[in-house]
mmCIF file of C-alpha atoms in Angstrom:
data_model
loop_
_atom_site.group_PDB
_atom_site.id
_atom_site.type_symbol
_atom_site.label_atom_id
_atom_site.label_comp_id
_atom_site.label_asym_id
_atom_site.label_seq_id
_atom_site.Cartn_x
_atom_site.Cartn_y
_atom_site.Cartn_z
ATOM 1 C CA MET A 1 42.724 11.762 -3.079
ATOM 2 C CA SER A 2 42.339 9.573 -6.147
ATOM 3 C CA ARG A 3 40.649 10.927 -9.246
ATOM 4 C CA ARG A 4 38.091 8.790 -10.953
ATOM 5 C CA ASP A 5 36.538 8.561 -14.391
ATOM 6 C CA SER A 6 33.358 10.273 -13.410
ATOM 7 C CA ASP A 7 34.466 12.470 -10.622
ATOM 8 C CA MET A 8 31.650 14.064 -8.699
ATOM 9 C CA ALA A 9 33.901 16.925 -7.783
ATOM 10 C CA ASP A 10 33.619 17.995 -11.421
ATOM 11 C CA LEU A 11 29.903 18.593 -11.082
ATOM 12 C CA PRO A 12 28.713 22.143 -10.675
ATOM 13 C CA PRO A 13 28.473 22.582 -6.902
ATOM 14 C CA ASP A 14 25.276 24.458 -6.302
ATOM 15 C CA THR A 15 23.617 25.651 -9.419
ATOM 16 C CA PRO A 16 20.024 26.846 -9.068
ATOM 17 C CA VAL A 17 17.548 23.982 -8.981
ATOM 18 C CA PHE A 18 15.987 25.127 -12.244
ATOM 19 C CA ALA A 19 18.324 26.257 -15.001
ATOM 20 C CA GLU A 20 15.481 27.545 -17.187
ATOM 21 C CA PRO A 21 11.841 28.507 -16.591
ATOM 22 C CA TRP A 22 10.468 25.586 -18.608
ATOM 23 C CA GLN A 23 12.118 23.189 -16.150
ATOM 24 C CA ALA A 24 10.267 24.786 -13.249
ATOM 25 C CA GLU A 25 7.019 24.637 -15.222
ATOM 26 C CA ALA A 26 7.483 20.972 -16.126
ATOM 27 C CA PHE A 27 8.232 20.197 -12.486
ATOM 28 C CA ALA A 28 5.220 22.161 -11.208
ATOM 29 C CA MET A 29 2.858 20.611 -13.760
ATOM 30 C CA THR A 30 3.874 17.176 -12.540
ATOM 31 C CA VAL A 31 3.220 18.125 -8.920
ATOM 32 C CA ALA A 32 -0.146 19.674 -9.874
ATOM 33 C CA LEU A 33 -1.254 16.627 -11.894
ATOM 34 C CA HIS A 34 -0.338 14.355 -9.013
ATOM 35 C CA ASP A 35 -2.285 16.591 -6.602
ATOM 36 C CA LYS A 36 -5.234 16.257 -8.950
ATOM 37 C CA GLY A 37 -4.971 12.455 -8.780
ATOM 38 C CA VAL A 38 -4.034 12.022 -12.455
ATOM 39 C CA PHE A 39 -1.262 9.607 -11.441
ATOM 40 C CA SER A 40 0.261 8.200 -8.281
ATOM 41 C CA TRP A 41 3.755 9.158 -7.245
ATOM 42 C CA SER A 42 4.898 5.574 -7.787
ATOM 43 C CA GLU A 43 3.654 5.700 -11.364
ATOM 44 C CA TRP A 44 5.591 8.931 -11.772
ATOM 45 C CA ALA A 45 8.784 7.499 -10.271
ATOM 46 C CA ASP A 46 8.536 4.520 -12.643
ATOM 47 C CA ALA A 47 8.081 6.804 -15.649
ATOM 48 C CA LEU A 48 11.007 9.019 -14.628
ATOM 49 C CA SER A 49 13.188 6.041 -13.852
ATOM 50 C CA ALA A 50 12.525 4.596 -17.321
ATOM 51 C CA GLN A 51 13.840 7.817 -18.868
ATOM 52 C CA VAL A 52 16.882 8.444 -16.670
ATOM 53 C CA LYS A 53 18.165 4.898 -17.061
ATOM 54 C CA LYS A 54 18.253 5.141 -20.859
ATOM 55 C CA PRO A 55 21.837 5.086 -22.093
ATOM 56 C CA GLY A 56 23.437 8.393 -22.864
ATOM 57 C CA ALA A 57 22.318 10.374 -19.812
ATOM 58 C CA ALA A 58 24.816 13.157 -19.142
ATOM 59 C CA THR A 59 27.092 12.495 -16.193
ATOM 60 C CA ASP A 60 26.790 16.119 -15.092
ATOM 61 C CA GLY A 61 23.008 15.779 -14.872
ATOM 62 C CA HIS A 62 22.318 18.837 -17.039
ATOM 63 C CA ASP A 63 19.760 16.906 -19.061
ATOM 64 C CA TYR A 64 17.769 15.817 -16.012
ATOM 65 C CA TYR A 65 14.714 17.940 -16.781
ATOM 66 C CA GLU A 66 14.778 16.793 -20.396
ATOM 67 C CA HIS A 67 14.259 13.284 -19.016
ATOM 68 C CA TRP A 68 11.649 14.678 -16.657
ATOM 69 C CA LEU A 69 9.718 16.189 -19.565
ATOM 70 C CA ALA A 70 9.993 12.993 -21.628
ATOM 71 C CA ALA A 71 8.652 11.023 -18.635
ATOM 72 C CA LEU A 72 5.733 13.410 -18.221
ATOM 73 C CA GLU A 73 4.884 13.242 -21.923
ATOM 74 C CA SER A 74 4.997 9.459 -21.997
ATOM 75 C CA LEU A 75 2.890 9.107 -18.857
ATOM 76 C CA LEU A 76 0.250 11.528 -20.167
ATOM 77 C CA ALA A 77 0.234 9.836 -23.573
ATOM 78 C CA SER A 78 -0.188 6.399 -21.979
ATOM 79 C CA LYS A 79 -3.170 7.726 -20.025
ATOM 80 C CA GLY A 80 -4.724 9.149 -23.183
ATOM 81 C CA LEU A 81 -4.548 12.708 -21.830
ATOM 82 C CA ALA A 82 -2.123 14.248 -24.314
ATOM 83 C CA ALA A 83 -1.351 12.284 -27.476
ATOM 84 C CA ARG A 84 2.108 12.795 -28.865
ATOM 85 C CA ALA A 85 0.770 14.135 -32.200
ATOM 86 C CA ASP A 86 -1.352 16.715 -30.355
ATOM 87 C CA VAL A 87 1.624 17.866 -28.300
ATOM 88 C CA ASP A 88 3.770 18.083 -31.449
ATOM 89 C CA ALA A 89 1.154 20.192 -33.228
ATOM 90 C CA MET A 90 0.601 22.463 -30.225
ATOM 91 C CA ALA A 91 4.370 22.904 -29.717
ATOM 92 C CA GLU A 92 4.719 23.950 -33.362
ATOM 93 C CA ALA A 93 1.921 26.468 -32.870
ATOM 94 C CA TRP A 94 3.779 27.908 -29.881
ATOM 95 C CA GLU A 95 7.022 28.150 -31.852
ATOM 96 C CA ARG A 96 5.235 29.968 -34.690
ATOM 97 C CA ALA A 97 3.604 32.274 -32.157
ATOM 98 C CA ALA A 98 7.021 33.044 -30.662
ATOM 99 C CA HIS A 99 8.429 33.967 -34.072
ATOM 100 C CA ALA A 100 5.450 36.198 -34.788
ATOM 101 C CA THR A 101 5.767 38.062 -31.482
ATOM 102 C CA PRO A 102 7.892 41.217 -31.428
ATOM 103 C CA HIS A 103 10.826 41.069 -29.055
ATOM 104 C CA GLY A 104 9.969 42.091 -25.518
ATOM 105 C CA LYS A 105 6.272 41.312 -25.845
ATOM 106 C CA PRO A 106 4.768 38.309 -24.084
ATOM 107 C CA ILE A 107 4.418 35.289 -26.332
ATOM 108 C CA LEU A 108 0.746 34.379 -26.670
ATOM 109 C CA LEU A 109 -0.722 31.446 -28.526
ATOM 110 C CA GLU A 110 -3.147 33.849 -30.222
ATOM 111 C CA ASN A 111 -0.137 35.272 -32.079
ATOM 112 C CA ASP A 112 0.250 32.016 -34.009
ATOM 113 C CA PRO A 113 -0.258 32.967 -37.676
ATOM 114 C CA GLY A 114 -0.993 29.312 -38.489
ATOM 115 C CA PRO A 115 1.045 26.770 -40.426
ATOM 116 C CA MET B 1 17.531 25.417 -35.271
ATOM 117 C CA SER B 2 19.510 28.100 -37.087
ATOM 118 C CA HIS B 3 21.187 30.904 -35.221
ATOM 119 C CA ASP B 4 22.424 32.904 -38.185
ATOM 120 C CA HIS B 5 20.015 35.811 -37.847
ATOM 121 C CA ASP B 6 18.211 37.729 -35.130
ATOM 122 C CA HIS B 7 14.935 36.235 -34.106
ATOM 123 C CA ASP B 8 12.116 38.290 -32.743
ATOM 124 C CA ASN B 9 11.423 35.656 -30.159
ATOM 125 C CA GLU B 10 12.221 32.035 -29.985
ATOM 126 C CA LEU B 11 11.146 29.188 -27.766
ATOM 127 C CA ASP B 12 13.554 26.350 -27.529
ATOM 128 C CA PRO B 13 11.965 22.976 -28.332
ATOM 129 C CA PHE B 14 11.666 21.975 -24.673
ATOM 130 C CA ALA B 15 10.044 25.256 -23.692
ATOM 131 C CA ALA B 16 7.612 24.916 -26.611
ATOM 132 C CA ARG B 17 6.672 21.377 -25.585
ATOM 133 C CA VAL B 18 6.110 22.431 -21.987
ATOM 134 C CA ARG B 19 3.835 25.244 -23.152
ATOM 135 C CA ALA B 20 2.038 22.798 -25.429
ATOM 136 C CA LEU B 21 1.393 20.411 -22.533
ATOM 137 C CA GLU B 22 0.264 23.287 -20.350
ATOM 138 C CA THR B 23 -2.184 24.458 -23.040
ATOM 139 C CA ILE B 24 -3.617 20.984 -23.623
ATOM 140 C CA LEU B 25 -3.939 20.177 -19.913
ATOM 141 C CA THR B 26 -5.474 23.563 -19.128
ATOM 142 C CA GLN B 27 -8.035 23.081 -21.902
ATOM 143 C CA LYS B 28 -8.932 19.736 -20.344
ATOM 144 C CA GLY B 29 -9.305 21.335 -16.934
ATOM 145 C CA LEU B 30 -6.527 19.221 -15.433
ATOM 146 C CA ILE B 31 -4.287 22.094 -14.395
ATOM 147 C CA ASP B 32 -4.698 25.746 -13.577
ATOM 148 C CA PRO B 33 -1.835 28.006 -14.779
ATOM 149 C CA ALA B 34 -2.096 30.172 -11.653
ATOM 150 C CA ALA B 35 -1.609 27.109 -9.449
ATOM 151 C CA ILE B 36 1.466 26.166 -11.473
ATOM 152 C CA ASP B 37 3.006 29.564 -10.682
ATOM 153 C CA VAL B 38 2.303 29.076 -6.977
ATOM 154 C CA ILE B 39 4.025 25.683 -6.974
ATOM 155 C CA VAL B 40 7.102 27.090 -8.735
ATOM 156 C CA ASP B 41 7.322 29.955 -6.279
ATOM 157 C CA THR B 42 6.945 27.634 -3.294
ATOM 158 C CA TYR B 43 9.749 25.343 -4.380
ATOM 159 C CA GLU B 44 12.032 28.155 -5.467
ATOM 160 C CA THR B 45 11.705 30.327 -2.410
ATOM 161 C CA LYS B 46 9.847 28.727 0.495
ATOM 162 C CA ILE B 47 10.902 25.118 0.796
ATOM 163 C CA GLY B 48 14.528 24.332 1.332
ATOM 164 C CA PRO B 49 17.040 22.677 3.601
ATOM 165 C CA ARG B 50 16.363 25.187 6.416
ATOM 166 C CA ASN B 51 13.255 23.095 7.142
ATOM 167 C CA GLY B 52 15.322 19.969 7.660
ATOM 168 C CA ALA B 53 17.899 21.876 9.700
ATOM 169 C CA ARG B 54 15.145 22.884 12.127
ATOM 170 C CA VAL B 55 14.080 19.250 12.451
ATOM 171 C CA VAL B 56 17.658 18.215 13.242
ATOM 172 C CA ALA B 57 18.214 21.058 15.706
ATOM 173 C CA LYS B 58 15.020 20.151 17.526
ATOM 174 C CA ALA B 59 16.080 16.509 17.715
ATOM 175 C CA TRP B 60 19.441 17.581 19.177
ATOM 176 C CA SER B 61 17.764 19.784 21.768
ATOM 177 C CA ASP B 62 14.769 17.738 22.764
ATOM 178 C CA PRO B 63 15.284 14.017 23.541
ATOM 179 C CA ALA B 64 11.549 13.325 23.444
ATOM 180 C CA TYR B 65 11.344 14.821 19.967
ATOM 181 C CA ALA B 66 14.408 12.809 18.884
ATOM 182 C CA GLU B 67 12.706 9.641 20.126
ATOM 183 C CA TRP B 68 9.536 10.506 18.207
ATOM 184 C CA LEU B 69 11.582 11.282 15.085
ATOM 185 C CA LYS B 70 13.260 7.894 15.341
ATOM 186 C CA ARG B 71 9.969 6.081 15.799
ATOM 187 C CA ASP B 72 7.700 7.985 13.388
ATOM 188 C CA ALA B 73 9.556 10.567 11.358
ATOM 189 C CA THR B 74 6.549 11.281 9.130
ATOM 190 C CA ALA B 75 4.476 12.468 12.110
ATOM 191 C CA ALA B 76 7.339 14.166 13.960
ATOM 192 C CA ILE B 77 8.237 16.190 10.870
ATOM 193 C CA ALA B 78 4.592 16.947 10.061
ATOM 194 C CA SER B 79 4.232 18.396 13.575
ATOM 195 C CA LEU B 80 6.515 21.206 12.397
ATOM 196 C CA SER B 81 4.194 21.723 9.400
ATOM 197 C CA TYR B 82 6.609 20.249 6.877
ATOM 198 C CA THR B 83 4.443 17.800 5.007
ATOM 199 C CA GLY B 84 5.210 16.026 1.783
ATOM 200 C CA ARG B 85 3.027 16.547 -1.238
ATOM 201 C CA GLN B 86 3.526 13.070 -2.581
ATOM 202 C CA GLY B 87 2.202 11.240 0.459
ATOM 203 C CA GLU B 88 5.616 9.754 1.032
ATOM 204 C CA HIS B 89 6.759 8.390 4.350
ATOM 205 C CA MET B 90 9.836 9.756 6.023
ATOM 206 C CA GLN B 91 12.457 7.886 7.965
ATOM 207 C CA ALA B 92 15.113 9.666 10.012
ATOM 208 C CA VAL B 93 18.444 7.855 10.179
ATOM 209 C CA PHE B 94 20.737 8.942 12.987
ATOM 210 C CA ASN B 95 24.499 9.059 12.651
ATOM 211 C CA THR B 96 26.333 7.566 15.616
ATOM 212 C CA LYS B 97 29.967 7.258 16.527
ATOM 213 C CA ASP B 98 29.985 3.825 14.871
ATOM 214 C CA THR B 99 27.794 4.403 11.830
ATOM 215 C CA HIS B 100 27.503 7.087 9.180
ATOM 216 C CA ASN B 101 24.382 7.229 6.993
ATOM 217 C CA LEU B 102 24.226 8.195 3.342
ATOM 218 C CA VAL B 103 21.109 8.696 1.213
ATOM 219 C CA VAL B 104 20.783 8.076 -2.516
ATOM 220 C CA CYS B 105 18.065 7.284 -5.018
ATOM 221 C CA THR B 106 19.475 4.754 -7.454
ATOM 222 C CA LEU B 107 16.170 4.469 -9.319
ATOM 223 C CA CYS B 108 15.605 8.106 -10.219
ATOM 224 C CA SER B 109 15.830 11.048 -7.851
ATOM 225 C CA CYS B 110 13.449 10.537 -4.932
ATOM 226 C CA TYR B 111 14.349 13.074 -2.288
ATOM 227 C CA PRO B 112 12.746 14.418 0.896
ATOM 228 C CA TRP B 113 11.448 17.617 -0.710
ATOM 229 C CA SER B 114 9.414 18.754 2.280
ATOM 230 C CA VAL B 115 12.499 19.066 4.461
ATOM 231 C CA LEU B 116 15.312 19.626 1.949
ATOM 232 C CA GLY B 117 13.663 21.383 -0.994
ATOM 233 C CA LEU B 118 14.703 20.174 -4.431
ATOM 234 C CA PRO B 119 17.787 18.014 -4.858
ATOM 235 C CA PRO B 120 21.147 19.398 -5.972
ATOM 236 C CA VAL B 121 22.327 18.582 -9.483
ATOM 237 C CA TRP B 122 24.855 15.962 -8.361
ATOM 238 C CA TYR B 123 22.169 14.010 -6.474
ATOM 239 C CA LYS B 124 20.275 13.523 -9.738
ATOM 240 C CA ALA B 125 23.324 12.790 -11.881
ATOM 241 C CA PRO B 126 24.310 9.238 -12.886
ATOM 242 C CA PRO B 127 27.749 9.119 -11.142
ATOM 243 C CA TYR B 128 26.354 9.691 -7.657
ATOM 244 C CA ARG B 129 23.311 7.479 -8.235
ATOM 245 C CA SER B 130 25.414 4.586 -9.444
ATOM 246 C CA ARG B 131 28.416 4.862 -7.139
ATOM 247 C CA ALA B 132 26.946 5.771 -3.751
ATOM 248 C CA VAL B 133 25.927 2.151 -3.206
ATOM 249 C CA ILE B 134 29.007 0.492 -4.710
ATOM 250 C CA ASP B 135 31.672 2.732 -3.235
ATOM 251 C CA PRO B 136 30.228 5.022 -0.564
ATOM 252 C CA ARG B 137 33.593 5.636 1.081
ATOM 253 C CA GLY B 138 35.109 6.766 -2.209
ATOM 254 C CA VAL B 139 32.115 8.983 -2.926
ATOM 255 C CA LEU B 140 32.393 10.632 0.485
ATOM 256 C CA GLU B 141 36.073 11.282 -0.106
ATOM 257 C CA GLU B 142 35.190 13.156 -3.257
ATOM 258 C CA PHE B 143 32.984 15.344 -1.110
ATOM 259 C CA GLY B 144 36.006 15.962 1.105
ATOM 260 C CA LEU B 145 34.754 13.688 3.857
ATOM 261 C CA THR B 146 37.206 11.019 4.974
ATOM 262 C CA LEU B 147 35.751 8.758 7.636
ATOM 263 C CA PRO B 148 37.777 6.516 9.940
ATOM 264 C CA ALA B 149 38.230 3.059 8.410
ATOM 265 C CA ASP B 150 36.352 1.406 11.277
ATOM 266 C CA LYS B 151 33.288 3.597 10.861
ATOM 267 C CA LYS B 152 30.473 1.756 9.116
ATOM 268 C CA ILE B 153 28.676 3.469 6.257
ATOM 269 C CA ARG B 154 25.056 2.568 5.764
ATOM 270 C CA VAL B 155 23.509 3.555 2.433
ATOM 271 C CA TRP B 156 19.753 4.144 2.201
ATOM 272 C CA ASP B 157 18.140 3.873 -1.228
ATOM 273 C CA SER B 158 15.092 6.141 -1.452
ATOM 274 C CA THR B 159 11.874 5.178 -3.164
ATOM 275 C CA ALA B 160 8.717 6.990 -4.197
ATOM 276 C CA GLU B 161 7.112 5.851 -0.928
ATOM 277 C CA LEU B 162 9.960 6.216 1.547
ATOM 278 C CA ARG B 163 12.458 9.074 1.818
ATOM 279 C CA TYR B 164 15.295 9.445 4.288
ATOM 280 C CA LEU B 165 16.665 12.319 6.335
ATOM 281 C CA VAL B 166 20.079 11.914 7.907
ATOM 282 C CA VAL B 167 20.362 13.317 11.422
ATOM 283 C CA PRO B 168 24.045 14.186 11.785
ATOM 284 C CA MET B 169 25.812 13.999 15.141
ATOM 285 C CA ARG B 170 25.639 17.125 17.241
ATOM 286 C CA PRO B 171 29.045 18.826 17.233
ATOM 287 C CA GLU B 172 30.898 19.156 20.495
ATOM 288 C CA GLY B 173 31.053 22.570 22.077
ATOM 289 C CA THR B 174 27.416 23.422 21.403
ATOM 290 C CA GLU B 175 26.016 22.761 24.874
ATOM 291 C CA GLY B 176 23.290 25.182 25.771
ATOM 292 C CA TRP B 177 22.883 26.516 22.248
ATOM 293 C CA SER B 178 19.412 27.558 21.074
ATOM 294 C CA GLU B 179 17.703 25.517 18.352
ATOM 295 C CA GLU B 180 18.039 28.468 15.991
ATOM 296 C CA ARG B 181 21.756 28.665 16.498
ATOM 297 C CA LEU B 182 22.149 24.887 16.190
ATOM 298 C CA ALA B 183 20.169 24.844 12.939
ATOM 299 C CA GLU B 184 22.809 27.070 11.355
ATOM 300 C CA LEU B 185 25.335 24.256 11.734
ATOM 301 C CA VAL B 186 23.225 21.831 9.695
ATOM 302 C CA SER B 187 23.862 21.921 5.958
ATOM 303 C CA ARG B 188 21.863 20.228 3.246
ATOM 304 C CA ASP B 189 24.782 17.870 2.571
ATOM 305 C CA ALA B 190 24.907 16.884 6.245
ATOM 306 C CA MET B 191 21.273 15.755 5.946
ATOM 307 C CA ILE B 192 22.002 13.732 2.778
ATOM 308 C CA GLY B 193 25.073 12.273 4.447
ATOM 309 C CA THR B 194 27.697 13.695 2.100
ATOM 310 C CA GLY B 195 28.821 16.054 4.876
ATOM 311 C CA LEU B 196 28.860 16.435 8.643
ATOM 312 C CA ALA B 197 27.344 19.098 10.847
ATOM 313 C CA GLN B 198 29.607 22.110 10.954
ATOM 314 C CA ARG B 199 31.715 22.503 14.103
ATOM 315 C CA PRO B 200 31.313 25.703 16.053
ATOM 316 C CA GLU B 201 34.078 28.226 15.661
ATOM 317 C CA ILE B 202 35.746 28.741 18.962
ATOM 318 C CA GLU B 203 37.298 32.142 19.365
ATOM 319 C CA GLY B 204 40.791 32.416 20.759
ATOM 320 C CA GLN B 205 41.313 28.670 20.998
ATOM 321 C CA PRO B 206 43.345 26.325 18.865
ATOM 322 C CA ALA B 207 41.229 24.268 16.504
#
């Protein structure tokens, strides 16, 4: 059998569908927002397609949910539902809350000590 | 991000952004965190390729069902309570002795979730998405599937509205088998077209 530049046999065979919890959450949020009628599935496929076709996507597909998240953010921003600056600020609050939370305790946004 | 000391807790940037979106959307009443957990659980544990395998086994066993599946896969599959969340239509494509079917989504990663669960990593990765259409025979060989040169390969490119399920050929030596037993021969890859249905193991006979 010939070997090729981007050999699919090199891909991990059957890794779990979600490598990390945030990937499952990003996926589920998308499904929930569609159920709620926030966007059509065609709109979603267009947004995801725009991200995955950007140059530099990993051939092993490990960055797939990073594209997924970028697609979700851009779609929500374009609909005026979550402006990029608001998401940035809220993400920073979550990171501060994580740092302020002792190990082993659940990370809560209330733990954010503020900037 | 520095990793030169022990952190109490750390969210990686993607996890933090997902939480941020979840917070903002929950505050706006657009999502309910409990519903998010239910969706994750459903896709991680309840929906998977066993659903599709039951569809295929039923089509093998019941000619009337096979006919219905050919004509209106969306309804035939829904009759087994496997319904898509995205309102997509399903089409079943049947392998024959002349033609092998292969499914891809060149645009992004459209996939028949209701019958196959979530797609494997390779299905979403650029090499498969770009090469399945250009060189299907070569792609199949990389999956260990070498088809006779005179067998046609038909490639189906999924869209947000239309998803495909490959119905592999029923292996010989399975006459009289129950649907349950038949379903065990049907792998996820066989229903994407990167594999065939597994052949039954025959005890005490040469392969």
